[in-house]
mmCIF file of C-alpha atoms in Angstrom:
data_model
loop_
_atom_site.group_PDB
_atom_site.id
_atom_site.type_symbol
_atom_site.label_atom_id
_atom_site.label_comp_id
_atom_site.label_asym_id
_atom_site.label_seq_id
_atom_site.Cartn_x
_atom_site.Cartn_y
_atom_site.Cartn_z
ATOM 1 C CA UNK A 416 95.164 64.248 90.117
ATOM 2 C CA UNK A 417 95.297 62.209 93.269
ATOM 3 C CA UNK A 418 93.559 63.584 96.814
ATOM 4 C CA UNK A 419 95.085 64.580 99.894
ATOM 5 C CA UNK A 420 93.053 65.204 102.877
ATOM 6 C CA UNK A 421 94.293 68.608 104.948
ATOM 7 C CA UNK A 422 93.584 67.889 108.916
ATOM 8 C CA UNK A 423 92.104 71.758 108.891
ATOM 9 C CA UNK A 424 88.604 70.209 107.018
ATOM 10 C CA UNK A 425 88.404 67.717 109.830
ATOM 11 C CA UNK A 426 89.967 69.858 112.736
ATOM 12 C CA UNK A 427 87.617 67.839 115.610
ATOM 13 C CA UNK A 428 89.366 65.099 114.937
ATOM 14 C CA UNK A 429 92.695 63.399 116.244
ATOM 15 C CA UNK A 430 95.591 62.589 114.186
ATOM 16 C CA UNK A 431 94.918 58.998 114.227
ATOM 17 C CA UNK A 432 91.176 59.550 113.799
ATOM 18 C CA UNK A 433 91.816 61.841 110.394
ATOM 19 C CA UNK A 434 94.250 59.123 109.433
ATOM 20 C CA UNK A 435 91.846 56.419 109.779
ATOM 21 C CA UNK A 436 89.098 57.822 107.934
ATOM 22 C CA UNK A 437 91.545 58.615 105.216
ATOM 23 C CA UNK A 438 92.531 54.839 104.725
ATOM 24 C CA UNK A 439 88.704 53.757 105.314
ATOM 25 C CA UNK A 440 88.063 55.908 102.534
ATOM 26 C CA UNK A 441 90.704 55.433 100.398
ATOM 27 C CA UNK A 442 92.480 58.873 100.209
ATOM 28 C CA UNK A 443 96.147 57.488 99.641
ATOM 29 C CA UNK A 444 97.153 60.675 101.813
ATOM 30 C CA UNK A 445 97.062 64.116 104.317
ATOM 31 C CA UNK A 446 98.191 67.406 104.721
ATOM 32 C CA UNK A 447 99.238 67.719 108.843
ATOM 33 C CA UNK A 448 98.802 70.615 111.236
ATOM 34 C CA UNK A 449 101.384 71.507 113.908
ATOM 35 C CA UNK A 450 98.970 71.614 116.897
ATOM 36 C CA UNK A 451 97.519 68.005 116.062
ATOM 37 C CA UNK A 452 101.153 66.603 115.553
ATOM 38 C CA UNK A 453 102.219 68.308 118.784
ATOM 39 C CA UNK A 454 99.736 66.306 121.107
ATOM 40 C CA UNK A 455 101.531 63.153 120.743
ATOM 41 C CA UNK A 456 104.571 64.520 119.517
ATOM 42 C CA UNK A 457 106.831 64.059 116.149
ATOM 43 C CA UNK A 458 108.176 60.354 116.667
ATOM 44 C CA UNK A 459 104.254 59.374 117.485
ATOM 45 C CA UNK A 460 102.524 61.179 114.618
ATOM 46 C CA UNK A 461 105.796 60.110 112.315
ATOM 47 C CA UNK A 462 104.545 56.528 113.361
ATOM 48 C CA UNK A 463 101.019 56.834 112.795
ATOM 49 C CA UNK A 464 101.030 58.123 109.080
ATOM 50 C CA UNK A 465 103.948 55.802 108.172
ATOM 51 C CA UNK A 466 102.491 52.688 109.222
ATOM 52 C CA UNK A 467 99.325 53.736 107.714
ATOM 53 C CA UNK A 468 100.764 54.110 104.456
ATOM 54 C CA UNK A 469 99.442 57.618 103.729
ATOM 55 C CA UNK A 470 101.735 60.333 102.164
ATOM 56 C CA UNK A 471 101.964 63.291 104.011
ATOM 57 C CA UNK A 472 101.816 66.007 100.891
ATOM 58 C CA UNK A 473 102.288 69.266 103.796
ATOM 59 C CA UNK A 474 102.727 70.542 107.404
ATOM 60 C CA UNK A 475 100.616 73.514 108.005
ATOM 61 C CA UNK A 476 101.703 76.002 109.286
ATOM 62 C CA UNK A 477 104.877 78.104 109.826
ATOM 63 C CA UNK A 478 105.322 81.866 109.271
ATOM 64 C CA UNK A 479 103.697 84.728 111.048
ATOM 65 C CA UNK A 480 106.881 86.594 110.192
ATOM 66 C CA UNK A 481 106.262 89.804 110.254
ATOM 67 C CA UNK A 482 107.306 91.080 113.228
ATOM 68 C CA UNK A 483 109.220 94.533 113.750
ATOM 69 C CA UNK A 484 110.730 94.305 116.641
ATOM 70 C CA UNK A 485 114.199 92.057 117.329
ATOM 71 C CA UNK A 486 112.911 90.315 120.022
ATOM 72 C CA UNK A 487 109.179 88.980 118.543
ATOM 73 C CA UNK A 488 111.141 88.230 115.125
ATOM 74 C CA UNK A 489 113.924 85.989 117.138
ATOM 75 C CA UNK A 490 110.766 84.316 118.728
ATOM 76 C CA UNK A 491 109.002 83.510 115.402
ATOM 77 C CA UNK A 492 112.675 82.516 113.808
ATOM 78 C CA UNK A 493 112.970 80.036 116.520
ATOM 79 C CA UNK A 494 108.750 78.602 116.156
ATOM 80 C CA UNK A 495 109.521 78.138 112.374
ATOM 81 C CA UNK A 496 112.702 76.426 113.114
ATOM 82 C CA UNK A 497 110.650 74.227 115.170
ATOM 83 C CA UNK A 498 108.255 73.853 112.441
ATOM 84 C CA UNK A 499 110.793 72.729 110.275
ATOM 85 C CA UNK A 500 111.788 69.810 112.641
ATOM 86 C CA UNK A 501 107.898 69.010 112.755
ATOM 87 C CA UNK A 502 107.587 68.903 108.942
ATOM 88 C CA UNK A 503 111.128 66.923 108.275
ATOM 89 C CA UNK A 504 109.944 64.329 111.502
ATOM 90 C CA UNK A 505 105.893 63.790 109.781
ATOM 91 C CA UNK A 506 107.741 62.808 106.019
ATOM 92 C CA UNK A 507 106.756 65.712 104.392
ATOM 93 C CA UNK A 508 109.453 68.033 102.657
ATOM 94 C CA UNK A 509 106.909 71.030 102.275
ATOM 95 C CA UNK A 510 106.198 73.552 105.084
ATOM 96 C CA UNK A 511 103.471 76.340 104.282
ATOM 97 C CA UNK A 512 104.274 80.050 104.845
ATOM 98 C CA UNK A 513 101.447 82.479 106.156
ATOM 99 C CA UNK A 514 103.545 84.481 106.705
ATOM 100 C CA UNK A 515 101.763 87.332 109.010
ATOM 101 C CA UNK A 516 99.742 90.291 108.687
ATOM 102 C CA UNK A 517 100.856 94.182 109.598
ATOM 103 C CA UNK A 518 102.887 94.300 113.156
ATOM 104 C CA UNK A 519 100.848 96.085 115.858
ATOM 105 C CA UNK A 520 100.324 99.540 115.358
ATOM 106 C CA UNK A 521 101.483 99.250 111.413
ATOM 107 C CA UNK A 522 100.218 100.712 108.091
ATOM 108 C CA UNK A 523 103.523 100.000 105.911
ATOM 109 C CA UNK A 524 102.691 97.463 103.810
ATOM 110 C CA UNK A 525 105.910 97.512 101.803
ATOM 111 C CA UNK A 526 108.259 97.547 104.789
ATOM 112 C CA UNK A 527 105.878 94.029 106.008
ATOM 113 C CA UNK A 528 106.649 92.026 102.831
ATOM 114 C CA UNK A 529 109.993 93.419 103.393
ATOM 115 C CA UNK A 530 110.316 92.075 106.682
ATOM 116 C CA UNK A 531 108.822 88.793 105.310
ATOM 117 C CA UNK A 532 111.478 88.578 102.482
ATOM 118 C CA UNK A 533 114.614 89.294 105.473
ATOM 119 C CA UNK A 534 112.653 86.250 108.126
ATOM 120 C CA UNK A 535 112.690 83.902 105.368
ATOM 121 C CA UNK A 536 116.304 84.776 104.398
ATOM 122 C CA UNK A 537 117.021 83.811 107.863
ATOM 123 C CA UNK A 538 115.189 80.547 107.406
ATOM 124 C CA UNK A 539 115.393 78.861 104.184
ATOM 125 C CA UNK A 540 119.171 77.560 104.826
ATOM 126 C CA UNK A 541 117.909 75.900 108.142
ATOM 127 C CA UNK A 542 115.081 74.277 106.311
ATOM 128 C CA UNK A 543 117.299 73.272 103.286
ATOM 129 C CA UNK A 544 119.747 71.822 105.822
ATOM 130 C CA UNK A 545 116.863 69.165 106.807
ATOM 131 C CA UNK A 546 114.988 68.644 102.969
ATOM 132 C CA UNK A 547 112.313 71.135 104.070
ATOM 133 C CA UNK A 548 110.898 73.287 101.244
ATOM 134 C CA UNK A 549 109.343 76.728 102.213
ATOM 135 C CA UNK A 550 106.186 77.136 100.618
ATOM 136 C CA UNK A 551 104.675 80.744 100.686
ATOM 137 C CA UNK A 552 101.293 80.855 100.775
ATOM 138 C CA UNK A 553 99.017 84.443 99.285
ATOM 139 C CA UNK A 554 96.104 84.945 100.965
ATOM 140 C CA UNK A 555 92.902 86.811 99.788
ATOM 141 C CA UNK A 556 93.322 90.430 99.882
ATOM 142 C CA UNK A 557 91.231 90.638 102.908
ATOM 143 C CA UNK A 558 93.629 88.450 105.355
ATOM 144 C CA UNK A 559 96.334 91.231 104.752
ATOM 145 C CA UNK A 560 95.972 92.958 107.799
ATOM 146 C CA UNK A 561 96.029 90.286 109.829
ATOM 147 C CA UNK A 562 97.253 87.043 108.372
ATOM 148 C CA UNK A 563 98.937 87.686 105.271
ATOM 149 C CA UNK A 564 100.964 90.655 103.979
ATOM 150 C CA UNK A 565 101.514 89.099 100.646
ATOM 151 C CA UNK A 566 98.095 88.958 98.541
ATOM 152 C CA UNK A 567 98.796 87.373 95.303
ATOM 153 C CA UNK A 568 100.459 84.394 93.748
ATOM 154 C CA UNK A 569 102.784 87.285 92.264
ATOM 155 C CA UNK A 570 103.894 88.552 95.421
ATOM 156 C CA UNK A 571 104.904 85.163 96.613
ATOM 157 C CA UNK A 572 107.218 84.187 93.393
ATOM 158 C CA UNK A 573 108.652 88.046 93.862
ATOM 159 C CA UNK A 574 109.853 86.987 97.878
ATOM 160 C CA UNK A 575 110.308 82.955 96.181
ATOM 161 C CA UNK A 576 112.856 83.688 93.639
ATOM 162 C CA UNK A 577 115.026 85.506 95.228
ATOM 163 C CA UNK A 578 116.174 82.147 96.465
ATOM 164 C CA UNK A 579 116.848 78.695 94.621
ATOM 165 C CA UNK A 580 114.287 76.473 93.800
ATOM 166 C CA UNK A 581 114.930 73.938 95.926
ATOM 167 C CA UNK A 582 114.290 76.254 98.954
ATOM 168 C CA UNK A 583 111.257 78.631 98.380
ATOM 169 C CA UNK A 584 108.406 77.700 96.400
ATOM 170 C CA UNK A 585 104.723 78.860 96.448
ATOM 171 C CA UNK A 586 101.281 77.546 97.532
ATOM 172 C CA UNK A 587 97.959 77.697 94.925
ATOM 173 C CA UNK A 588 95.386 78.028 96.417
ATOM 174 C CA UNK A 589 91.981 77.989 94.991
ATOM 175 C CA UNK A 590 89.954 80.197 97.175
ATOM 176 C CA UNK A 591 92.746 82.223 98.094
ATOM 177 C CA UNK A 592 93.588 82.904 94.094
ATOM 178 C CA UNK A 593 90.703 82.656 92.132
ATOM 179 C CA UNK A 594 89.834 86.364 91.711
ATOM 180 C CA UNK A 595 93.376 87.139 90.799
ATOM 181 C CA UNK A 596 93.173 88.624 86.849
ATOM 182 C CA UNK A 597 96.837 87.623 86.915
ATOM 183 C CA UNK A 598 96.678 84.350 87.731
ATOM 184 C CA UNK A 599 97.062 82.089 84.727
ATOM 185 C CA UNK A 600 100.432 84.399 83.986
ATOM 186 C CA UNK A 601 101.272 84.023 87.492
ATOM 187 C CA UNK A 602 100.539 79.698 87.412
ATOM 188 C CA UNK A 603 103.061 79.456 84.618
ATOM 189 C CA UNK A 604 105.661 81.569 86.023
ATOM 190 C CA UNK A 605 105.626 79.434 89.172
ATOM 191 C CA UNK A 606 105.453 76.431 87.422
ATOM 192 C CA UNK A 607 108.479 77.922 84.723
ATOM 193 C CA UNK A 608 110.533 78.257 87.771
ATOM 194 C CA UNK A 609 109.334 75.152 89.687
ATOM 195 C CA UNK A 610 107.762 76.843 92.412
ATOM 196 C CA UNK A 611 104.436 75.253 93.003
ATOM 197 C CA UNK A 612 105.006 73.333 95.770
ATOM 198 C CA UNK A 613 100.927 72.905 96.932
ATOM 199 C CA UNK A 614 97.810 72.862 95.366
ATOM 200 C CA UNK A 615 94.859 72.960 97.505
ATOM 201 C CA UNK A 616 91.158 73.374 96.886
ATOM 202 C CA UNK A 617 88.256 74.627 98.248
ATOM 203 C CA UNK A 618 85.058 76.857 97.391
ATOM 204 C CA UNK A 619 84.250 80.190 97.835
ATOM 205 C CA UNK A 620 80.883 80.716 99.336
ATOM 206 C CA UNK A 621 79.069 83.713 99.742
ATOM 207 C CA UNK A 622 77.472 85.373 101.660
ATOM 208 C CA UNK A 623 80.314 85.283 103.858
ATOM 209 C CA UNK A 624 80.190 84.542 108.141
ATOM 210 C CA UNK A 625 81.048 86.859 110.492
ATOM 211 C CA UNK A 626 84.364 85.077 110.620
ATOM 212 C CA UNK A 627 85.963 85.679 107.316
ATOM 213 C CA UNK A 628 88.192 82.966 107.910
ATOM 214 C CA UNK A 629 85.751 80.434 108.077
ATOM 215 C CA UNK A 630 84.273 81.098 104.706
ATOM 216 C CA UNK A 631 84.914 78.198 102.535
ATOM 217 C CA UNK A 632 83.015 75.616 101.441
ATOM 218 C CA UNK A 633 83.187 71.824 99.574
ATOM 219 C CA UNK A 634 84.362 71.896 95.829
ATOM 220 C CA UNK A 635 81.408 73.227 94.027
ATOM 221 C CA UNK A 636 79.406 74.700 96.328
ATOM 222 C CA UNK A 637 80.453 77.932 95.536
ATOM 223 C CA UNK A 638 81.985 80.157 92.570
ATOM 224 C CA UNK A 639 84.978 78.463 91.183
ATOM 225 C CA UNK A 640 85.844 76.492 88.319
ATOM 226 C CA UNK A 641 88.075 73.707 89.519
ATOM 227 C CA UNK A 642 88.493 72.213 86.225
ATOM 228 C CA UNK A 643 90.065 75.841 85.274
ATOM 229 C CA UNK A 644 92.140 75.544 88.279
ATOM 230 C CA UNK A 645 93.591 72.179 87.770
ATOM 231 C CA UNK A 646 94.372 72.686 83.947
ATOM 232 C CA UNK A 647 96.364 75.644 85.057
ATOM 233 C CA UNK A 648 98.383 73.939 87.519
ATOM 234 C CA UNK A 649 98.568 70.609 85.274
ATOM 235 C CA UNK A 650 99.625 72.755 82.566
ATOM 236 C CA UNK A 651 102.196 74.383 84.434
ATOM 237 C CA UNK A 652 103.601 70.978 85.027
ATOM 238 C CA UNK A 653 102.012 69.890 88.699
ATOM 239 C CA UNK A 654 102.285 66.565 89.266
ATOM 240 C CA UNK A 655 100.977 66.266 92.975
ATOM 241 C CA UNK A 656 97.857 66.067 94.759
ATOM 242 C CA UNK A 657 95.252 68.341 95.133
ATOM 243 C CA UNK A 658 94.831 68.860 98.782
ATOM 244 C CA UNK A 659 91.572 69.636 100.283
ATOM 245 C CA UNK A 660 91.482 72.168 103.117
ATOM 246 C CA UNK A 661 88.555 73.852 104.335
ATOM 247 C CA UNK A 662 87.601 76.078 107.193
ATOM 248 C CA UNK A 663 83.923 76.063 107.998
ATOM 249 C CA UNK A 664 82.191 75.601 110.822
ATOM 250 C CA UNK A 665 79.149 74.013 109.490
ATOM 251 C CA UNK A 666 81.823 71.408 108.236
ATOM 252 C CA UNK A 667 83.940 70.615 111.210
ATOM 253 C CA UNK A 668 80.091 69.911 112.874
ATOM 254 C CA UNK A 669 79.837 67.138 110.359
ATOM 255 C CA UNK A 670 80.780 63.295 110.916
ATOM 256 C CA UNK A 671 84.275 63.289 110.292
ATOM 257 C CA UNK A 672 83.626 60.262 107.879
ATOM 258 C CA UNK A 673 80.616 61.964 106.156
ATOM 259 C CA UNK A 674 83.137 65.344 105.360
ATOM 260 C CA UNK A 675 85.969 62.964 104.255
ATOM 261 C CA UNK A 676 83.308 61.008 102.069
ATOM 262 C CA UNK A 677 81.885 64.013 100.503
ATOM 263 C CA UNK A 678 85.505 65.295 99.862
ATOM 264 C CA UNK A 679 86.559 62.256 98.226
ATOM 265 C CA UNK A 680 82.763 62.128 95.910
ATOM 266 C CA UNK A 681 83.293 65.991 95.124
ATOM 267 C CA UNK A 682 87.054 64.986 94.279
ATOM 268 C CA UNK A 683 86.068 62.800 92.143
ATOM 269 C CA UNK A 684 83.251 64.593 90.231
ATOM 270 C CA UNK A 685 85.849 67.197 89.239
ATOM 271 C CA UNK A 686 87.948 64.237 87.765
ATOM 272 C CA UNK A 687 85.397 63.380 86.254
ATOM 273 C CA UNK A 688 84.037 66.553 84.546
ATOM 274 C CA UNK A 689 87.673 67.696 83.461
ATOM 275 C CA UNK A 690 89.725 64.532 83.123
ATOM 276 C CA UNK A 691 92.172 65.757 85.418
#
């Protein structure tokens, strides 16, 4: 399985500085964020990563989706539609979904994933209209107030396959999945249906900061079995990269070329170990 670098793990640095240290390390390619591509602009980053020769595997992030008023839902259609633009202008054909916790002053859960399902109704014909893919991505239980209204990797294919393939897919990710007792059903009914459209890694840590967000650590540091993880996805026919994102402050302290260096030696110690 070959490495992709997400921006997020090295979020001090540039566009062209993350890019660099990819190709002086040798990880053939990166996973994008909107706000880094936005200070110098789609044609600029587009230039950057194409003359580098790195594949860009995602664009991070669109969503927040789950507004309930017609006014702040017209807003977000309009940011994703933009994000769309940003992900078809970088090279990449997959935009990730987080797709919003409750709206303000909100306990309905249902009518949220609801509102979710309706936003990216509106959205998936724009994005299929310029190659973009919508990736949905579950979040640990404990985002769902705030970040994510849909929780597991069966959620996402529920909201996914209500539309084709080709549109709406889903994101695995490691830390956000791992405790899920359904997930090795839930791994082959995405990849059954071709719906895994990113696999990203990172450890769960414990105990964990004050900021839950920033709880993640390097592949194994923590509690989960990557090798697990990457014969579910290989079994369910994944072919891509496993891209690394991590949110920890302790990390984006670090030398960016020391985290991309560790990344690429803890990368390749799970190869190792597991074959895959």
């Amino acid at each position: 399985m070959k490495l992709s670098l997400n921006q997020a793990t090295v979020k001090r640095l540039t566009l062209a500085e993350a890019v660099d240290g990819c190709v002086r390390a040798g990880v053939p390619a990166i996973g994008l964020w909107r706000d880094r591509v936005q200070e110098i602009g789609i044609e600029g980053a587009a230039k950057i990563v194409r003359e580098s020769g790195l594949e860009v595997t995602s664009l991070c992030r669109g969503g927040f989706m789950t507004a309930a008023n017609t006014e702040e839902r017209a807003a977000a259609l309009a940011d994703n539609k933009q994000a769309v633009l940003e992900a078809a202008g970088v090279g990449t054909d997959v935009l990730v979904l987080v797709v919003g916790g409750l709206p303000a002053g909100s306990k309905d859960l249902p009518a949220a994933r609801t509102t979710v399902a309706e936003s990216i109704a509106d959205l998936a014909p724009f994005a299929a209209e310029h190659g973009v893919k919508l990736a949905i991505e579950p979040l640990h239980p404990m985002f769902c107030a705030d970040r994510a209204v849909v929780s597991t990797l069966g959620q996402a294919l529920d909201i996914a396959e209500a539309f084709p393939a080709e549109q709406v897919g889903v994101v695995v990710d490691t830390y956000h999945v791992w405790w899920d007792p359904r997930l090795e059903a839930s791994i082959a009914r995405a990849g059954a249906g071709n719906r895994i459209l990113s696999y990203q890694e990172c450890d769960w840590v414990v105990p964990l900061p004050a900021d839950m967000l920033l709880g993640r650590g390097h592949v194994g540091d923590g509690h989960i079995d990557f090798a697990r993880m990457r014969a579910l996805v290989t079994a369910a026919g994944w072919k891509g990269h496993a891209e690394v994102e991590i949110f920890n402050q302790e990390i984006w302290d670090t030398d960016g070329d020391r985290t991309i260096a560790t990344v690429r030696a803890r990368h390749e110690a799970v190869s190792a170990a597991s074959g895959l």
